[in-house]
Coordinates of C-alpha atoms and ligand atoms in Angstrom, one line a residue:
M15 CA -11.8 6.0 6.5
F16 CA -9.3 5.8 9.4
E17 CA -12.1 6.6 11.7
K18 CA -11.3 4.1 14.5
L19 CA -7.2 5.1 14.3
R20 CA -8.4 8.8 14.2
K21 CA -10.4 8.2 17.2
S22 CA -7.8 6.6 19.0
F23 CA -5.6 9.0 18.7
Q24 CA -8.2 11.6 19.4
S25 CA -8.7 9.7 23.2
F26 CA -5.4 9.6 23.8
V27 CA -4.6 13.4 23.3
E28 CA -7.6 14.5 25.2
S29 CA -6.7 12.0 28.3
L30 CA -3.4 14.0 28.8
S31 CA -4.2 17.3 30.3
T32 CA -1.2 18.2 33.1
K33 CA 1.7 20.6 31.8
Q34 CA 4.7 18.2 32.9
L35 CA 4.0 14.2 31.7
S36 CA 5.3 11.9 34.1
E37 CA 5.9 8.5 33.4
E38 CA 3.5 7.6 36.2
E39 CA 0.5 9.8 34.0
L40 CA 1.7 8.5 30.6
E41 CA 1.1 4.9 31.7
E42 CA -2.7 4.3 31.2
P43 CA -3.3 6.3 28.5
L44 CA -0.6 5.0 26.6
Q45 CA -1.7 1.1 27.3
E46 CA -4.8 2.3 26.4
L47 CA -3.7 3.5 22.8
L48 CA -1.9 0.7 22.7
F49 CA -4.6 -1.6 23.2
S50 CA -6.8 0.6 20.8
L51 CA -4.3 0.6 18.2
V52 CA -4.6 -3.1 18.0
E53 CA -7.8 -3.2 17.4
S54 CA -7.9 -0.9 14.6
D55 CA -5.4 -3.6 12.6
V56 CA -2.2 -1.9 13.8
A57 CA 0.3 -4.7 14.2
L58 CA 1.3 -5.4 17.9
P59 CA 5.0 -4.9 17.0
V60 CA 4.0 -1.9 15.0
A61 CA 2.0 -0.4 17.9
E62 CA 4.8 -1.2 20.4
E63 CA 6.9 0.5 18.5
L64 CA 5.2 3.9 18.5
I65 CA 4.0 3.5 21.7
D66 CA 7.7 3.3 23.3
R67 CA 8.8 6.3 20.8
L68 CA 5.9 8.4 22.3
K69 CA 6.8 7.6 25.6
K70 CA 10.2 8.6 25.0
S71 CA 9.6 12.0 23.7
L72 CA 6.2 12.5 26.1
V73 CA 8.0 11.8 29.4
G74 CA 9.3 15.1 31.3
L75 CA 7.8 17.3 28.2
K76 CA 7.3 20.4 29.8
V77 CA 4.2 22.1 27.9
G78 CA 5.1 25.9 27.9
R79 CA 2.8 28.0 30.6
F80 CA 1.1 29.7 27.6
S81 CA 0.7 26.9 25.0
D82 CA -2.2 23.9 24.9
V83 CA -1.2 20.4 26.2
E84 CA -3.6 19.0 23.4
D85 CA -1.6 20.6 20.7
V86 CA 1.7 19.3 22.1
V87 CA 0.9 16.4 22.2
K88 CA -0.7 16.2 18.9
G89 CA 2.6 17.4 17.8
T90 CA 4.9 15.2 19.2
L91 CA 2.4 12.1 18.0
K92 CA 2.2 13.4 14.3
K93 CA 6.3 13.5 14.3
T94 CA 6.2 10.0 16.0
L95 CA 3.8 8.5 13.2
L96 CA 5.5 10.5 10.1
D97 CA 9.1 9.3 11.6
L98 CA 7.5 5.4 11.8
L99 CA 6.4 6.2 8.3
R100 CA 9.1 7.8 6.7
S101 CA 11.0 4.9 7.6
A102 CA 10.2 3.2 3.8
E103 CA 12.1 5.7 0.7
P104 CA 8.8 7.0 -1.2
I105 CA 8.3 5.5 -4.9
D106 CA 6.8 8.3 -7.6
F107 CA 4.8 6.0 -9.9
L108 CA 4.3 8.7 -12.3
G109 CA 8.3 9.8 -12.0
E110 CA 9.4 6.4 -12.0
A111 CA 7.4 6.0 -15.9
R112 CA 9.2 9.1 -16.8
K113 CA 12.6 7.6 -16.1
A114 CA 12.2 4.8 -17.8
K115 CA 10.4 6.5 -21.2
E116 CA 13.9 9.2 -20.6
N117 CA 15.6 6.1 -21.3
G118 CA 14.0 4.8 -24.3
E119 CA 12.5 1.7 -22.2
V120 CA 9.1 0.0 -21.7
F121 CA 7.7 0.8 -18.4
K122 CA 7.2 -2.4 -16.6
V123 CA 5.3 -2.9 -13.4
V124 CA 3.8 -6.4 -12.2
L125 CA 1.3 -6.4 -9.6
V126 CA 1.4 -9.7 -7.3
G127 CA -1.0 -10.7 -4.2
P128 CA -3.2 -13.3 -2.7
N129 CA -6.7 -13.7 -4.5
G130 CA -9.6 -11.2 -4.5
H131 CA -7.2 -8.3 -3.0
G132 CA -7.9 -5.9 -5.9
K133 CA -4.8 -6.8 -8.2
T134 CA -7.0 -6.7 -11.6
L135 CA -9.2 -3.5 -10.9
T136 CA -5.5 -2.0 -9.9
A137 CA -4.1 -2.9 -12.6
A138 CA -6.8 -0.9 -14.5
K139 CA -6.7 1.9 -12.4
L140 CA -3.0 2.3 -12.9
A141 CA -3.2 1.8 -16.8
K142 CA -5.8 4.5 -16.4
L143 CA -3.9 7.2 -14.7
L144 CA -0.8 6.4 -17.3
L145 CA -3.0 6.6 -20.2
S146 CA -3.9 10.1 -18.7
N147 CA -0.3 10.9 -18.4
S148 CA 0.2 10.3 -22.1
Y149 CA 1.6 7.1 -21.6
T150 CA 0.2 4.6 -23.6
T151 CA -0.4 1.3 -22.1
V152 CA -0.3 -2.5 -22.1
L153 CA -2.3 -4.4 -19.9
A154 CA -0.7 -8.2 -19.9
C155 CA -3.2 -10.8 -18.3
S156 CA -0.5 -13.3 -16.7
D157 CA -3.7 -14.6 -14.8
T158 CA -4.2 -18.0 -17.1
F159 CA -5.4 -19.6 -14.3
R160 CA -8.8 -18.4 -12.4
A161 CA -11.4 -18.9 -14.7
G162 CA -12.9 -15.5 -16.1
A163 CA -9.7 -13.4 -15.4
E164 CA -8.8 -12.8 -19.4
E165 CA -12.5 -11.7 -19.8
Q166 CA -12.4 -9.5 -16.6
L167 CA -9.3 -7.5 -17.7
E168 CA -10.7 -7.3 -21.5
E169 CA -13.6 -5.4 -20.2
H170 CA -11.1 -3.1 -18.6
G171 CA -9.1 -2.8 -21.6
R172 CA -11.9 -1.7 -23.5
K173 CA -13.1 0.5 -21.4
L174 CA -10.1 2.6 -21.3
G175 CA -8.8 1.9 -24.6
A176 CA -6.2 -0.1 -24.0
R177 CA -4.6 -3.0 -25.5
V178 CA -4.5 -6.5 -23.9
V179 CA -2.2 -9.5 -24.5
K180 CA -3.5 -12.7 -23.3
H181 CA -2.9 -16.1 -24.3
R182 CA -5.3 -19.2 -23.8
Y183 CA -6.1 -20.3 -20.5
G184 CA -3.4 -22.6 -18.8
A185 CA -0.5 -21.1 -21.0
D186 CA 2.4 -20.0 -19.1
P187 CA 1.7 -16.8 -17.4
A188 CA 5.3 -15.7 -18.0
A189 CA 5.1 -16.0 -21.9
V190 CA 2.1 -13.5 -21.7
A191 CA 4.1 -11.2 -19.7
F192 CA 7.0 -11.1 -22.2
D193 CA 4.9 -10.9 -24.9
A194 CA 2.9 -7.9 -23.6
V195 CA 6.6 -6.2 -23.3
S196 CA 7.5 -7.2 -26.9
H197 CA 4.2 -5.9 -28.1
A198 CA 5.1 -2.6 -26.3
K199 CA 9.0 -2.5 -27.1
A200 CA 8.1 -3.0 -30.9
R201 CA 5.2 -0.7 -31.2
G202 CA 6.7 2.0 -29.1
L203 CA 4.3 2.3 -26.3
H204 CA 5.6 3.3 -23.5
A205 CA 4.3 0.9 -20.1
V206 CA 3.2 -2.7 -19.7
I207 CA 1.1 -3.5 -16.3
V208 CA 1.1 -7.0 -15.7
D209 CA -2.0 -8.5 -13.8
T210 CA -1.1 -11.9 -12.1
A211 CA -3.1 -15.0 -10.9
G212 CA -4.1 -14.9 -7.1
R213 CA -2.4 -17.0 -5.1
L214 CA -1.4 -17.9 -1.4
Q215 CA 1.7 -17.0 0.0
T216 CA 2.2 -20.6 1.0
D217 CA 1.4 -21.9 -2.4
R218 CA 5.1 -23.0 -3.8
P219 CA 4.2 -23.8 -7.1
L220 CA 2.4 -20.4 -7.9
M221 CA 5.6 -18.8 -6.2
D222 CA 7.7 -20.4 -8.4
E223 CA 5.4 -18.9 -11.4
M224 CA 5.8 -15.4 -10.0
R225 CA 9.4 -15.8 -10.0
K226 CA 9.8 -17.1 -13.2
I227 CA 7.4 -13.8 -14.7
I228 CA 9.6 -11.6 -12.7
R229 CA 12.3 -13.1 -14.0
V230 CA 11.2 -12.6 -18.0
V231 CA 9.9 -9.0 -17.7
T232 CA 12.7 -7.5 -15.4
P233 CA 10.4 -5.3 -13.9
H234 CA 10.6 -1.8 -12.8
L235 CA 8.2 -2.4 -9.9
V236 CA 7.2 -5.4 -8.6
L237 CA 4.0 -4.3 -5.9
F238 CA 1.8 -5.9 -4.1
V239 CA -1.8 -5.4 -4.0
G240 CA -3.3 -5.7 -0.2
D241 CA -6.5 -5.4 0.5
A242 CA -6.7 -3.0 4.0
L243 CA -10.3 -4.7 5.2
T244 CA -8.3 -8.1 5.8
G245 CA -5.8 -5.9 8.2
N246 CA -3.4 -7.8 9.9
D247 CA -3.9 -10.8 7.2
A248 CA -2.8 -8.3 4.9
L249 CA 0.5 -7.6 6.6
D250 CA 1.4 -10.7 6.8
Q251 CA 0.8 -11.8 3.1
A252 CA 2.9 -8.7 2.4
E253 CA 5.9 -9.8 4.3
K254 CA 5.5 -13.3 2.8
F255 CA 5.4 -12.0 -0.7
N256 CA 8.0 -9.7 -0.1
S257 CA 10.2 -12.5 0.9
A258 CA 9.5 -15.0 -1.6
V259 CA 9.6 -12.7 -4.9
G260 CA 11.0 -9.3 -3.5
I261 CA 8.7 -6.1 -3.6
N262 CA 9.1 -2.4 -4.4
G263 CA 6.4 -1.2 -2.6
S264 CA 2.4 -1.7 -2.1
I265 CA -1.2 -0.5 -3.0
L266 CA -3.6 -1.1 -0.3
T267 CA -7.0 -1.4 -1.5
K268 CA -10.8 -0.4 -0.1
L269 CA -9.7 2.1 2.2
D270 CA -13.1 3.5 1.1
A271 CA -14.8 0.6 3.3
D272 CA -12.1 0.4 6.1
A273 CA -13.3 2.4 8.9
K274 CA -10.1 1.2 11.0
G275 CA -7.1 2.0 8.5
G276 CA -4.5 0.3 10.6
A277 CA -3.2 -1.6 8.1
A278 CA -1.4 1.1 6.4
V279 CA 0.5 2.0 9.1
S280 CA 1.9 -1.7 9.6
I281 CA 2.4 -2.6 6.3
I282 CA 5.2 0.3 5.9
Y283 CA 6.9 -0.5 9.2
A284 CA 6.8 -3.9 8.5
T285 CA 8.1 -4.1 4.8
K286 CA 10.2 -1.4 5.1
K287 CA 8.6 -0.3 1.5
P288 CA 6.4 2.3 0.8
I289 CA 2.7 2.3 -0.5
L290 CA 2.5 3.9 -3.3
F291 CA -1.8 4.4 -3.9
F292 CA -4.9 3.8 -2.0
G293 CA -7.6 2.1 -3.7
V294 CA -10.8 4.0 -2.3
G295 CA -13.3 2.5 -4.0
Q296 CA -14.3 0.7 -7.7
G297 CA -14.0 3.5 -10.1
Y298 CA -10.8 3.9 -12.3
D299 CA -10.3 7.0 -11.0
D300 CA -10.4 6.1 -7.1
L301 CA -6.7 5.4 -6.8
I302 CA -5.1 8.1 -4.3
P303 CA -1.0 8.7 -4.4
F304 CA 0.5 8.1 -1.2
S305 CA 2.6 10.2 1.2
P306 CA 3.2 9.9 5.2
E307 CA 2.0 13.3 5.4
W308 CA -1.0 12.5 4.0
L309 CA -2.0 9.6 5.8
V310 CA -0.9 11.4 9.3
E311 CA -2.9 14.4 8.6
R312 CA -6.1 12.5 8.1
I313 CA -5.1 9.9 11.3
V314 CA -4.1 12.7 14.1
A315 CA -7.4 15.5 13.7
S316 CA -5.8 19.0 13.7
Ligands
GTP8 N1 -14.4 -0.9 -3.1 C1 -13.6 -1.3 -3.5 N2 -13.3 -2.0 -3.8 C2 -12.4 -2.4 -4.8 C3 -11.3 -2.3 -4.4 N3 -10.1 -2.6 -5.0 C4 -10.8 -3.8 -5.6 N4 -12.1 -3.7 -5.3 C5 -13.3 -4.8 -5.9 O1 -12.6 -6.1 -5.3 C6 -12.9 -7.4 -6.1 C7 -11.9 -7.8 -6.3 O2 -11.2 -7.2 -7.0 P1 -9.9 -8.0 -8.1 O3 -9.3 -6.7 -9.2 O4 -10.9 -8.7 -9.2 O5 -9.1 -8.5 -7.3 P2 -7.9 -9.6 -7.8 O6 -6.7 -9.6 -6.9 O7 -7.5 -9.4 -9.0 O8 -8.5 -11.0 -7.4 P3 -8.2 -12.6 -8.2 O9 -7.8 -12.4 -9.5 O10 -9.1 -13.9 -7.6 O11 -7.1 -12.5 -7.5 C8 -13.9 -6.6 -7.0 O12 -15.0 -6.2 -7.1 C9 -13.2 -5.2 -6.8 O13 -14.0 -4.1 -7.7 C10 -10.9 -0.6 -3.7 O14 -10.5 0.2 -3.7 N5 -12.7 -0.3 -3.2
MG9 MG1 -7.2 -10.6 -10.8

């Protein structure tokens, strides 16, 4: 995870050595950092913004006689990254579940995203998280489109001990979601996670279908599930889904297989919506709650 990004920042820090940083001295290392960030899947406008902010904080910075240039540059780098990552208000997933419960509501979450990025497995991971925090949870199979989707979710439900609501293939996905919510209400269950069909952001009828699900369910959270391995593509899709259906935040999957890590930084900055979790494997517990501090500690080595 994040090896490439961490290396980019480390090389930048090591390239600066003088006690007072001038614009000329910074020029080349900043350019290097820019290229290296883009290679690590940080989207160009995001990388440029970061470089710009870094330059503003570093030019003319006088490093005290007894302090280490490396520490000072690292500190500035961390602060700049944190500011960038904090441009989105964080969402506490379990906190939202608790609030819904206190209000006597079923906690409703809809997962959206392109096909294959990890929605179904993430739905199961979220159900596991809720179940282990004593929230009884229903999984709604609103993917009535892809062959095998229902069996896949049912298998997860069986392993987790969560009820799965489904209709026949080809049925209206919004009706499935609605049924799942009614079922939860009728039985006093706490949460519903709606798994939807993977779709391309350009696919209008499917986007309309997604809007219908959201209109019918009125979810507390609509979360975009994006595959970190697809880099800038995940970012592009997150932006498109956000403008098409409106998302509250993202979950970035397959971080365990992604050595670059730039998508995480970009997705927050570009959507101005927080990341709630990182998916880091195929097990139900391979879900890490996200915080800007956690990410910065990993990409700027102490
Ligand atoms: N290594 C790893 N694999 C993951 C992660 N999340 C999902 N996967 C795998 O990615 C593949 C696709 O995941 P799904 O959950 O089926 O993706 P989906 O978005 O529901 O796909 P569609 O239903 O076709 O749209 C599966 O093989 C998952 O096991 C993760 O965090 N790490
Ligand atoms: Mg799926």
